[in-house]
XYZ file of C-alpha atoms in Angstrom:
745
model
C 8.727 20.172 23.171
C 12.214 19.687 21.807
C 13.156 21.248 18.478
C 13.328 18.365 16.046
C 15.319 17.573 12.980
C 16.330 20.958 11.499
C 17.494 20.736 7.920
C 21.203 20.028 8.229
C 23.216 23.094 7.196
C 25.643 21.153 5.050
C 22.810 19.567 3.090
C 21.246 22.995 2.577
C 24.488 24.533 1.353
C 25.227 21.667 -1.011
C 21.756 21.826 -2.488
C 21.972 25.570 -2.959
C 25.396 25.364 -4.539
C 24.327 22.636 -6.945
C 21.001 24.293 -7.791
C 19.286 21.311 -6.172
C 20.107 18.366 -8.378
C 17.252 16.633 -10.060
C 15.525 13.330 -10.478
C 17.341 11.124 -12.895
C 15.737 10.274 -16.178
C 14.670 6.658 -16.254
C 17.835 4.532 -16.317
C 18.647 2.630 -19.439
C 17.160 -0.803 -19.516
C 13.722 0.299 -18.330
C 12.392 0.088 -21.871
C 13.004 1.554 -25.285
C 10.801 4.541 -24.437
C 13.607 5.970 -22.291
C 15.623 7.040 -25.334
C 12.655 8.735 -26.972
C 11.452 10.514 -23.842
C 13.361 13.701 -24.590
C 11.913 13.969 -28.068
C 8.236 13.352 -27.390
C 5.828 13.377 -24.449
C 5.580 10.044 -22.656
C 2.226 8.269 -22.583
C 0.983 8.586 -19.011
C -0.715 5.220 -18.702
C 0.083 2.166 -20.743
C -2.947 -0.006 -21.223
C -0.555 -2.916 -21.497
C -1.894 -6.237 -20.487
C -1.846 -6.867 -24.214
C -1.897 -10.626 -24.535
C -2.914 -11.045 -20.885
C -6.023 -13.042 -20.099
C -6.574 -10.919 -16.973
C -7.413 -7.247 -16.459
C -3.950 -5.662 -16.121
C -2.722 -2.060 -16.284
C 0.597 -0.316 -15.644
C 1.539 2.982 -14.070
C 4.693 4.208 -15.742
C 7.719 6.122 -14.534
C 6.276 9.345 -15.991
C 3.259 9.089 -13.692
C 5.412 8.538 -10.615
C 7.660 11.502 -11.446
C 4.791 13.972 -11.693
C 3.375 13.096 -8.278
C 4.546 14.914 -5.141
C 8.042 13.548 -4.399
C 7.707 10.962 -1.642
C 4.177 10.045 -2.690
C 3.320 6.404 -2.122
C 3.045 4.556 -5.444
C -0.315 3.298 -4.154
C -1.676 6.843 -4.380
C -0.742 7.057 -8.066
C -2.736 3.868 -8.678
C -6.054 5.353 -7.561
C -6.673 6.674 -11.087
C -7.007 3.115 -12.413
C -10.428 1.459 -12.657
C -11.427 -0.660 -9.688
C -8.889 0.948 -7.364
C -9.776 2.892 -4.215
C -7.041 4.529 -2.142
C -7.439 6.731 0.918
C -5.020 8.432 3.281
C -5.155 11.303 5.764
C -1.926 12.853 4.458
C -1.166 14.255 0.984
C 1.628 11.719 0.340
C -0.399 8.566 1.013
C 2.456 7.390 3.234
C 0.932 7.737 6.742
C 0.442 4.036 7.355
C -2.235 4.143 10.067
C -4.462 5.861 7.533
C -3.604 4.160 4.235
C -6.395 1.996 2.869
C -6.113 0.369 -0.529
C -8.820 -1.789 -2.097
C -9.606 -3.277 -5.488
C -13.116 -4.324 -6.514
C -14.271 -4.266 -2.896
C -11.450 -6.507 -1.646
C -9.545 -4.661 1.063
C -5.808 -4.380 1.468
C -5.598 -7.502 3.673
C -7.048 -9.534 0.806
C -4.607 -8.391 -1.885
C -1.046 -9.350 -2.785
C 1.996 -7.047 -3.079
C 5.542 -7.720 -4.316
C 8.698 -5.689 -5.026
C 10.737 -7.205 -7.864
C 9.074 -10.477 -6.934
C 9.932 -10.222 -3.220
C 6.747 -10.525 -1.119
C 5.665 -7.473 0.883
C 2.820 -9.292 2.652
C -0.511 -7.474 2.710
C 1.130 -4.152 3.743
C -1.366 -3.668 6.576
C -0.572 -1.591 9.658
C 1.208 -3.670 12.303
C 2.233 -6.122 9.618
C 3.359 -9.607 10.578
C 4.759 -10.769 7.230
C 5.943 -7.777 5.226
C 6.267 -4.008 5.036
C 4.656 -1.043 3.365
C 5.973 0.003 -0.044
C 6.758 3.498 1.305
C 9.297 1.891 3.645
C 10.504 -0.769 1.212
C 11.997 1.735 -1.261
C 12.018 5.446 -2.118
C 9.514 6.330 -4.819
C 12.254 7.798 -7.053
C 13.754 4.308 -7.451
C 10.554 2.671 -8.719
C 10.296 2.207 -12.482
C 6.722 1.021 -12.937
C 3.793 -0.583 -11.141
C 1.574 -3.326 -12.539
C -1.958 -3.803 -11.227
C -4.018 -6.925 -11.793
C -7.529 -6.058 -10.641
C -9.013 -9.536 -10.684
C -6.435 -12.189 -9.909
C -2.686 -12.003 -9.961
C -0.392 -14.240 -11.925
C 0.137 -17.705 -10.492
C 3.781 -16.827 -9.878
C 2.929 -13.994 -7.440
C 4.538 -14.669 -4.053
C 1.441 -14.013 -1.963
C -0.997 -16.021 0.119
C -3.362 -13.093 0.749
C -4.442 -12.253 -2.819
C -8.112 -13.175 -2.808
C -8.551 -10.152 -5.025
C -5.937 -8.501 -7.197
C -2.204 -7.994 -6.977
C 0.132 -5.008 -7.164
C 3.659 -5.593 -8.404
C 6.330 -2.907 -8.007
C 9.399 -2.947 -10.264
C 12.542 -0.985 -9.423
C 14.850 0.904 -11.735
C 18.180 -0.662 -12.568
C 21.335 1.384 -12.078
C 22.003 3.689 -15.012
C 24.625 2.919 -17.662
C 25.756 6.543 -17.291
C 27.734 7.737 -14.283
C 26.194 10.690 -12.487
C 24.569 12.244 -9.446
C 20.892 13.092 -9.361
C 18.987 14.842 -6.608
C 15.914 16.827 -5.698
C 14.772 19.133 -2.929
C 11.091 19.554 -2.030
C 9.692 22.250 0.253
C 6.052 22.856 1.028
C 3.052 22.921 3.313
C 3.219 21.717 6.919
C 6.959 22.545 7.092
C 7.740 19.797 4.588
C 11.365 19.380 3.566
C 12.398 16.326 1.542
C 15.851 15.684 0.096
C 16.704 12.887 -2.325
C 20.203 12.155 -3.677
C 21.237 9.241 -5.887
C 24.703 8.330 -7.173
C 25.061 6.012 -10.192
C 28.367 4.344 -10.977
C 27.662 3.938 -14.660
C 28.495 0.755 -16.556
C 31.969 -0.421 -15.567
C 34.326 -2.421 -17.756
C 33.521 -5.519 -15.699
C 29.873 -5.425 -16.802
C 28.851 -4.154 -13.366
C 26.847 -1.077 -12.412
C 25.320 0.103 -9.151
C 23.548 2.975 -7.427
C 23.336 4.335 -3.900
C 20.572 6.695 -2.798
C 19.532 8.520 0.359
C 16.238 10.170 1.264
C 15.507 12.492 4.184
C 11.901 13.484 4.829
C 10.771 15.953 7.488
C 7.164 17.136 7.731
C 4.652 18.199 10.340
C 1.084 16.989 10.530
C -1.358 19.274 8.760
C -3.331 19.574 11.999
C -2.372 19.002 15.607
C 1.167 18.494 16.805
C 3.917 16.106 15.762
C 6.109 15.011 12.848
C 5.878 12.480 10.055
C 9.541 11.787 9.347
C 11.546 9.184 7.476
C 15.140 8.386 6.522
C 15.876 5.863 3.780
C 18.880 4.285 2.130
C 18.550 2.246 -1.091
C 21.202 0.428 -3.083
C 21.311 -1.953 -6.019
C 24.095 -3.637 -7.980
C 23.756 -5.453 -11.294
C 26.386 -7.622 -12.989
C 25.857 -9.148 -16.423
C 27.873 -12.020 -17.850
C 26.845 -13.347 -21.221
C 23.076 -13.669 -21.301
C 22.949 -13.961 -17.515
C 22.426 -11.358 -14.796
C 23.293 -11.273 -11.114
C 21.759 -8.497 -9.006
C 21.546 -7.608 -5.350
C 19.844 -4.887 -3.330
C 19.784 -3.565 0.224
C 17.225 -1.074 1.523
C 16.925 0.540 4.955
C 14.115 2.654 6.392
C 13.649 4.475 9.688
C 10.170 5.996 9.992
C 8.538 7.945 12.821
C 4.991 9.235 12.430
C 2.654 10.874 14.926
C -0.971 9.832 14.558
C -4.040 11.898 13.847
C -6.989 11.476 16.193
C -9.598 9.035 14.895
C -12.913 10.802 14.431
C -16.590 9.922 14.554
C -19.493 11.624 12.819
C -20.611 12.933 16.196
C -17.151 14.293 17.026
C -16.957 16.193 13.745
C -20.314 17.822 14.472
C -19.158 18.893 17.946
C -15.458 19.544 17.354
C -14.901 19.943 13.604
C -12.756 18.271 10.947
C -9.590 19.815 12.391
C -10.033 18.234 15.812
C -6.960 16.279 16.901
C -5.156 14.837 19.929
C -4.286 17.060 22.903
C -0.501 17.293 22.478
C 1.297 19.435 23.491
C -1.405 20.379 26.084
C -0.540 17.777 28.725
C -2.745 19.278 31.419
C -5.855 19.093 29.261
C -5.131 15.410 28.590
C -4.727 14.788 32.339
C -7.985 16.604 33.076
C -9.845 14.583 30.434
C -8.461 11.350 31.891
C -9.972 12.454 35.213
C -13.333 13.151 33.567
C -12.921 16.945 33.402
C -13.872 17.936 29.840
C -13.642 21.309 28.117
C -14.304 22.827 24.705
C -17.052 20.481 23.509
C -15.327 17.241 24.593
C -17.677 14.832 26.391
C -15.742 11.545 26.756
C -12.259 10.123 27.333
C -12.254 8.751 23.775
C -12.780 12.119 22.065
C -8.997 12.561 22.124
C -5.840 11.148 23.681
C -2.620 12.955 24.409
C -0.654 11.443 21.525
C -0.250 8.388 19.315
C 2.813 7.369 17.306
C 4.224 4.684 15.041
C 7.949 3.829 14.931
C 9.368 1.449 12.320
C 12.875 0.317 11.372
C 13.335 -2.062 8.443
C 16.153 -3.812 6.637
C 15.292 -5.504 3.340
C 17.824 -7.237 1.106
C 17.950 -9.751 -1.679
C 20.095 -11.524 -4.250
C 18.781 -12.568 -7.698
C 20.302 -14.707 -10.423
C 18.841 -14.852 -13.941
C 20.285 -17.809 -15.849
C 19.779 -18.521 -19.550
C 19.882 -22.303 -19.229
C 19.242 -22.881 -22.921
C 18.110 -20.611 -25.768
C 14.552 -21.552 -24.775
C 14.782 -21.791 -20.966
C 15.362 -19.106 -18.316
C 15.621 -19.679 -14.572
C 15.349 -16.801 -12.101
C 16.025 -17.373 -8.416
C 15.834 -14.795 -5.630
C 16.741 -15.142 -1.988
C 15.707 -12.397 0.430
C 15.795 -11.315 4.050
C 13.668 -8.792 5.920
C 13.838 -7.757 9.546
C 11.635 -5.212 11.252
C 11.377 -3.541 14.628
C 8.296 -1.519 15.423
C 6.392 0.143 18.225
C 3.010 1.819 18.281
C 2.608 4.312 21.149
C -0.794 5.253 22.504
C -1.202 7.475 25.567
C -4.048 5.685 27.297
C -6.295 7.189 29.986
C -7.492 3.681 30.857
C -4.266 2.655 32.626
C -2.800 5.227 35.065
C 0.941 5.565 35.672
C 0.432 6.482 39.333
C -2.085 7.854 41.760
C -1.401 11.370 40.480
C -0.822 10.680 36.756
C -3.910 9.045 35.204
C -2.183 8.315 31.863
C 0.412 5.794 30.683
C 1.880 4.828 27.323
C 0.386 1.662 25.924
C 2.537 0.110 23.210
C 2.053 -2.571 20.632
C 5.538 -3.858 19.845
C 6.467 -5.839 16.769
C 9.444 -7.701 15.430
C 9.751 -9.604 12.171
C 12.556 -11.785 10.889
C 11.772 -13.529 7.635
C 13.877 -15.347 5.069
C 12.651 -16.709 1.775
C 13.384 -17.884 -1.736
C 11.479 -17.661 -5.009
C 12.433 -19.575 -8.128
C 10.750 -19.349 -11.523
C 11.445 -21.330 -14.702
C 10.199 -20.237 -18.138
C 10.573 -22.747 -20.986
C 9.470 -22.129 -24.574
C 8.675 -25.382 -26.331
C 7.193 -25.167 -29.850
C 3.949 -23.202 -29.402
C 3.932 -23.773 -25.618
C 5.333 -21.556 -22.882
C 5.678 -23.486 -19.646
C 6.083 -21.662 -16.340
C 6.857 -23.380 -13.075
C 8.093 -22.121 -9.774
C 8.358 -22.315 -6.025
C 8.144 -19.881 -3.122
C 9.234 -20.743 0.396
C 9.452 -18.505 3.462
C 10.013 -18.835 7.191
C 8.920 -15.883 9.287
C 9.434 -15.291 12.997
C 7.112 -12.669 14.448
C 6.810 -11.424 18.013
C 3.891 -9.337 19.250
C 3.885 -7.643 22.651
C 1.527 -5.292 24.498
C 3.407 -3.245 27.105
C 2.653 -0.318 29.392
C 5.144 2.412 30.361
C 4.781 4.938 33.152
C 4.996 8.649 32.353
C 5.253 11.737 34.525
C 4.522 14.427 31.940
C 4.068 15.012 28.225
C 7.771 14.965 27.325
C 8.184 13.988 23.689
C 9.083 10.282 23.389
C 10.259 9.780 19.806
C 12.315 6.634 20.472
C 11.821 2.944 21.150
C 10.804 2.427 24.778
C 12.175 -0.275 27.077
C 11.691 -1.556 30.645
C 7.868 -1.538 30.795
C 5.968 -1.372 34.056
C 3.686 -4.207 32.950
C 2.979 -6.490 30.005
C -0.538 -7.235 28.801
C 0.377 -10.050 26.430
C 3.276 -11.447 24.448
C 3.141 -13.994 21.632
C 5.700 -15.598 19.342
C 4.653 -16.835 15.889
C 6.542 -19.049 13.481
C 4.966 -19.040 10.023
C 6.151 -21.436 7.345
C 4.971 -20.818 3.772
C 5.451 -22.916 0.697
C 3.774 -22.505 -2.663
C 4.327 -24.301 -5.958
C 2.800 -23.364 -9.306
C 2.712 -24.758 -12.846
C 1.230 -23.191 -15.985
C 1.147 -23.846 -19.711
C 0.335 -21.149 -22.287
C -0.477 -22.330 -25.802
C -0.462 -20.071 -28.887
C -2.769 -21.110 -31.746
C -4.156 -19.761 -35.018
C -0.977 -17.899 -35.989
C -0.699 -16.482 -32.470
C -4.168 -14.945 -32.603
C -5.445 -17.284 -29.874
C -3.676 -17.809 -26.555
C -4.900 -20.284 -23.934
C -3.363 -20.693 -20.514
C -4.105 -23.122 -17.730
C -2.316 -23.752 -14.477
C -2.603 -24.190 -10.743
C -0.873 -23.410 -7.463
C -0.645 -25.311 -4.190
C -0.238 -22.975 -1.185
C 0.355 -24.185 2.354
C 0.825 -21.843 5.318
C 1.411 -23.263 8.802
C 1.439 -21.060 11.918
C 2.779 -22.127 15.307
C 1.846 -19.669 18.061
C 3.273 -19.559 21.575
C 1.716 -17.400 24.284
C 4.388 -16.122 26.690
C 2.329 -13.612 28.715
C -1.413 -13.026 28.965
C -4.560 -14.852 27.937
C -4.306 -14.751 24.131
C -4.303 -18.067 22.343
C -1.478 -20.459 21.522
C -1.584 -23.410 19.159
C -1.196 -24.504 15.555
C -3.258 -23.822 12.466
C -2.716 -24.643 8.790
C -4.276 -23.162 5.657
C -3.663 -25.145 2.489
C -5.116 -26.027 -0.887
C -3.756 -28.785 -3.089
C -5.234 -27.395 -6.282
C -6.132 -23.765 -6.964
C -6.670 -23.539 -10.731
C -6.373 -20.545 -13.036
C -7.268 -20.460 -16.725
C -7.582 -17.795 -19.388
C -8.137 -17.123 -23.059
C -7.000 -14.182 -25.178
C -8.116 -13.765 -28.786
C -6.643 -11.069 -31.037
C -9.391 -9.750 -33.302
C -6.956 -7.650 -35.325
C -3.724 -5.753 -34.828
C -5.330 -3.323 -32.366
C -8.128 -5.171 -30.605
C -8.354 -8.268 -28.452
C -10.820 -9.923 -26.117
C -9.909 -11.806 -22.974
C -11.469 -13.914 -20.252
C -10.082 -15.616 -17.182
C -11.078 -17.807 -14.255
C -9.177 -18.236 -10.999
C -9.441 -19.698 -7.513
C -7.512 -18.148 -4.630
C -7.054 -18.618 -0.894
C -6.089 -16.236 1.892
C -4.075 -17.804 4.677
C -4.756 -17.220 8.358
C -2.911 -14.310 9.961
C -0.866 -14.257 13.160
C -0.419 -11.026 15.079
C -2.822 -8.363 16.297
C -5.771 -9.843 14.401
C -6.576 -13.372 13.317
C -7.289 -16.630 15.144
C -4.655 -16.091 17.843
C -6.102 -12.744 18.946
C -8.774 -14.744 20.770
C -8.632 -16.182 24.262
C -7.388 -19.750 24.498
C -10.903 -20.943 25.298
C -12.418 -19.223 22.264
C -9.627 -20.533 20.016
C -10.076 -24.106 21.238
C -13.842 -23.892 20.677
C -13.840 -22.592 17.112
C -10.487 -23.513 15.534
C -11.900 -26.752 14.132
C -14.704 -24.787 12.446
C -12.511 -22.116 10.862
C -11.843 -22.312 7.153
C -9.452 -20.109 5.179
C -11.103 -17.452 3.036
C -11.386 -18.381 -0.653
C -12.521 -16.635 -3.818
C -13.494 -17.464 -7.370
C -13.012 -14.661 -9.893
C -14.157 -14.396 -13.513
C -13.076 -11.622 -15.914
C -14.379 -10.848 -19.389
C -13.115 -7.872 -21.328
C -11.760 -6.161 -24.417
C -8.693 -4.007 -25.137
C -8.691 -1.618 -28.056
C -6.518 0.914 -29.884
C -7.393 3.532 -32.464
C -5.404 6.371 -34.000
C -5.881 8.636 -30.995
C -7.551 6.418 -28.377
C -6.568 3.338 -26.446
C -8.375 1.677 -23.592
C -10.137 -1.321 -22.144
C -13.478 -2.397 -20.765
C -14.084 -5.362 -18.481
C -16.902 -7.123 -16.669
C -16.115 -9.168 -13.579
C -17.669 -11.452 -10.981
C -16.198 -12.714 -7.712
C -17.581 -15.251 -5.256
C -15.918 -14.799 -1.860
C -16.527 -17.597 0.696
C -15.840 -18.112 4.392
C -15.332 -14.435 5.186
C -13.568 -14.161 8.544
C -14.665 -11.488 10.989
C -13.025 -10.415 14.215
C -15.802 -9.397 16.578
C -14.424 -6.799 19.005
C -15.452 -6.928 22.646
C -14.256 -3.478 23.777
C -12.916 -0.130 22.551
C -9.784 -0.240 20.383
C -7.511 1.453 22.916
C -8.406 -1.116 25.600
C -7.230 -3.994 23.407
C -9.444 -6.860 24.587
C -9.217 -10.246 22.844
C -11.616 -10.541 19.923
C -13.618 -13.465 18.609
C -12.869 -14.795 15.106
C -15.583 -16.516 13.081
C -16.462 -17.477 9.524
C -19.498 -15.360 8.705
C -20.577 -16.446 5.239
C -19.987 -15.194 1.723
C -19.768 -12.049 -0.385
C -20.679 -11.619 -4.046
C -19.064 -8.937 -6.168
C -19.793 -7.899 -9.737
C -19.036 -4.831 -11.737
C -17.735 -2.990 -14.740
C -14.421 -1.221 -15.348
C -13.617 1.071 -18.251
C -10.521 3.049 -19.168
C -9.678 5.283 -22.111
C -6.731 7.520 -22.963
C -7.400 10.008 -25.743
C -4.438 11.702 -27.413
C -6.009 15.009 -28.415
C -2.774 16.268 -29.962
C 0.939 15.625 -29.724
C 1.070 17.620 -26.472
C -2.362 16.967 -24.955
C -3.845 13.733 -23.608
C -7.048 13.055 -21.695
C -7.308 10.099 -19.342
C -10.618 8.747 -17.994
C -11.555 5.709 -15.939
C -14.915 4.537 -14.612
C -15.837 1.854 -12.094
C -19.172 0.412 -11.075
C -18.814 -2.129 -8.293
C -21.491 -4.020 -6.381
C -20.115 -5.944 -3.396
C -22.758 -7.399 -1.100
C -22.830 -9.651 1.932
C -24.898 -12.768 1.266
C -25.118 -14.169 4.798
C -26.238 -12.940 8.203
C -24.035 -13.739 11.176
C -24.395 -14.147 14.922
C -22.788 -11.907 17.553
C -23.173 -13.228 21.117
C -26.351 -15.013 20.120
C -27.861 -12.036 18.321
C -28.424 -12.205 14.565
C -26.790 -9.337 12.684
C -28.856 -8.839 9.521
C -26.288 -7.991 6.863
C -27.471 -10.185 3.977
C -28.003 -7.954 0.952
C -26.077 -5.042 2.471
C -23.136 -3.348 0.747
C -19.631 -4.292 1.837
C -18.001 -1.679 4.071
C -15.530 0.757 2.484
C -16.497 -0.315 -1.036
C -17.736 2.661 -3.086
C -20.172 1.690 -5.849
C -19.071 4.338 -8.326
C -15.655 5.862 -8.941
C -14.672 8.146 -11.782
C -11.287 9.650 -12.564
C -10.442 12.226 -15.203
C -7.079 13.809 -15.965
C -5.983 16.293 -18.598
C -2.264 16.495 -19.399
C -0.275 18.966 -21.466
C 3.403 18.337 -22.100
C 5.989 19.641 -24.539
C 9.759 19.772 -24.451
C 9.705 22.571 -21.873
C 6.397 22.735 -19.982
C 4.091 20.183 -18.466
C 0.772 20.572 -16.680
C -1.596 17.981 -15.290
C -5.031 18.603 -13.810
C -6.910 15.650 -12.339
C -10.083 14.934 -10.431
C -11.578 11.845 -8.819
C -15.101 11.084 -7.634
C -15.564 8.533 -4.844
C -19.068 7.384 -3.989
C -20.637 7.031 -0.543
C -18.981 4.398 1.683
C -20.510 2.496 4.587
C -18.545 1.827 7.740
C -21.138 -0.430 9.411
C -22.091 -3.907 8.251
C -25.810 -3.121 8.468
C -25.274 0.033 6.359
C -26.867 2.343 8.931
C -23.858 4.682 8.929
C -21.779 6.028 6.069
C -19.575 8.888 4.899
C -20.715 10.964 1.916
C -19.335 10.933 -1.620
C -16.700 13.485 -2.562
C -14.536 14.925 -5.348
C -10.849 15.687 -4.950
C -8.609 17.423 -7.465
C -4.860 17.684 -7.981
C -2.592 19.925 -10.016
C 0.999 19.455 -11.076
C 2.971 21.768 -13.331
C 6.599 22.222 -14.174
C 9.252 23.772 -16.330
C 12.204 21.814 -17.726
C 15.535 23.468 -18.466
C 17.956 21.921 -20.919
C 21.108 22.810 -18.987
C 21.995 25.200 -16.190
C 25.742 25.596 -16.061
C 27.225 22.170 -15.393
C 23.839 20.703 -14.520
C 21.520 18.821 -16.862
C 17.786 18.144 -16.870
C 17.127 20.837 -14.284
C 13.420 21.267 -13.589
C 11.069 23.094 -11.277
C 7.825 21.351 -10.346
C 4.746 22.579 -8.451
C 2.269 20.109 -6.916
C -1.048 21.010 -5.311
C -3.129 18.330 -3.590
C -6.845 18.817 -2.827
C -6.786 21.788 -5.193
C -10.189 23.184 -4.200
C -9.642 22.603 -0.465
C -12.591 20.253 0.042
C -13.504 18.882 3.466
C -14.129 15.146 3.336
C -13.573 11.867 5.136
C -10.658 9.997 3.621
C -9.971 6.817 5.576
C -12.689 4.808 7.265
C -12.250 1.747 9.444
C -9.098 2.871 11.291
C -10.521 1.315 14.468
C -12.385 -1.376 12.586
C -15.974 -1.606 11.443
C -19.071 -2.229 13.553
C -22.397 -3.908 13.021
C -24.214 -0.646 13.681
C -23.556 2.968 14.649
C -26.949 4.707 14.738
C -25.678 7.670 16.769
C -22.458 8.190 14.804
C -20.190 7.702 17.831
C -17.750 5.100 16.464
C -14.329 6.805 16.231
C -13.059 5.065 13.118
C -12.817 7.902 10.562
C -10.058 10.271 9.454
C -10.392 13.616 7.706
C -8.659 14.169 4.379
C -5.828 16.669 4.219
C -6.729 20.217 3.108
C -5.051 21.893 0.162
C -1.273 21.414 0.326
C 1.333 23.025 -1.935
C 4.839 21.708 -2.695
C 7.704 23.022 -4.821
C 10.503 20.769 -6.066
C 13.770 21.734 -7.737
C 15.675 18.887 -9.333
C 18.502 18.188 -11.710
C 21.389 15.959 -12.719
C 25.166 16.343 -12.597
């Protein structure tokens, strides 16, 4: 195998000479806390949502900085109540494995935005967005807001049956400077981040440019998980108005881990992986010659890989129309090119080579606009807005001949055959209107509003037997209402009610993954998934404690299920059907206790009960799932984290408990509960020569080196798996250690 991506000598020399510049402190404009950060420890979690009628929490910049550099912001959210996040890598950035859910609603049923720009549902093989780890480097994110129950009406999403996650970027700093960091660690990890800020110019303009270079090996098996990123943002203020623009680029290449089954782990162990670089063993297995405990072609493949290139850009204008009215408008563009490589033993390249590369190839080109008006009128705040998007998506299944196991880390062309090819044009429009009324000297706040989503998909089948046609998901009136009552200066109660709809999906899954005959038979019976969510809770503050507690209920109707007809690698058309409803109820609690000026203790607890309420039919056979727990929805989660921080040292020790999770609809197969722990510690220097804010940080993931199943459902879920043979599980990464040196010039 070719030597890949050595750390460039010039980068190494520069970093050594500059003592490895550091992460910048939060740029000015990200809140008044930035100025006080040097004088006092920053509160790790803000239980903001004060005044919100929904359950809302924020992860702050301090939390993001203490994670392993390059960590997905989604991973930092797992400490919050209601949130479950799993990944097979320590960064939470390996997209095939990332699974994010809130209150039992999976990632495909949530909404995600970056500074208001829609990211789609961030699923693997996305048709309408991209993952946050590709959208922007983690160092350039300022905070993350999570709404566990229902997002704000203004959220640009048509997938948020459950909650929403909104990412907010840092503005360029008012101070000119260069900041950088260098991370080295387990699995040959080397990550370099450099950011240049212009400072505030005399024209009222400021900007930043940043570059990120990530090189890492898998923690087991063979192959890299690499990424290059470029981020930029410019802000110009004139009067009370602001014009800003951004452009982000990402080039990611990741080699997959082998999907496991319970049976495979018993026979082959948690560290079992694909055959690469042992090409001959893969050829023998494809011929039915098995060794070392392997007993089927699906126990391993030679290699799998995901390649993604993305360009994301936008332009925003904030206009102060009157002293009481503000209009913000954003236009954006996103284009994506992607390929998923899978060395399949089911399609030979020739009479002598029983393996070929099967690809799933993606392209996305989407353009959109969001516009939001806020108008304060007496004791009313009126919000109104519009979101429109046109997305062109192409999905292709190709096969490429191979002669050996030569490393193919590039986009392939000139296939030997094409299994299917589809073009999708998706047109989205959504309008919303809301009024918030303040009463009783601002103690009581009442809001009521609605949105009107409409998503139309036009599918064209160019090759193969997958379906073509048109389908529309729309609702003329999806209401949302809430009440917040302030009991005193520190305590408030809140309640909310909302209706939401999830639009149909083009692409690998969804109605058009069926044959034309199946689509024509059931398209008239399909209904878009909908949910009704109710929250009731209280937020509180005391001298040393702040927190919240909430009860919730969700009624999820017309659940859509893709019923697979063959193994995942074969890629047969599925059947899509509405299979009834799900009921979810639970309790979420969070408390942050400030034990002293330097020490804080964070705790969160979740009890969630998500159950199927309806049986469904599979090829005429009744699948008895009524009363069963929803797959990949742990009932109990608990997170605890102890933090010490002074002007020089910081240490954080955290642990999370995740309950048993089912991966079959009948609940006859599950993965056990587990604890994982993390440690971060660092030392902050005032100045080192010409460099400021120099720090050294140590991060340890899976501190006690536990063996556990992280992701489940990588190859979907099944009705039943009594023998534990469904290869749809991934093992969690073992203990990994990373050291980061950072500073500012």
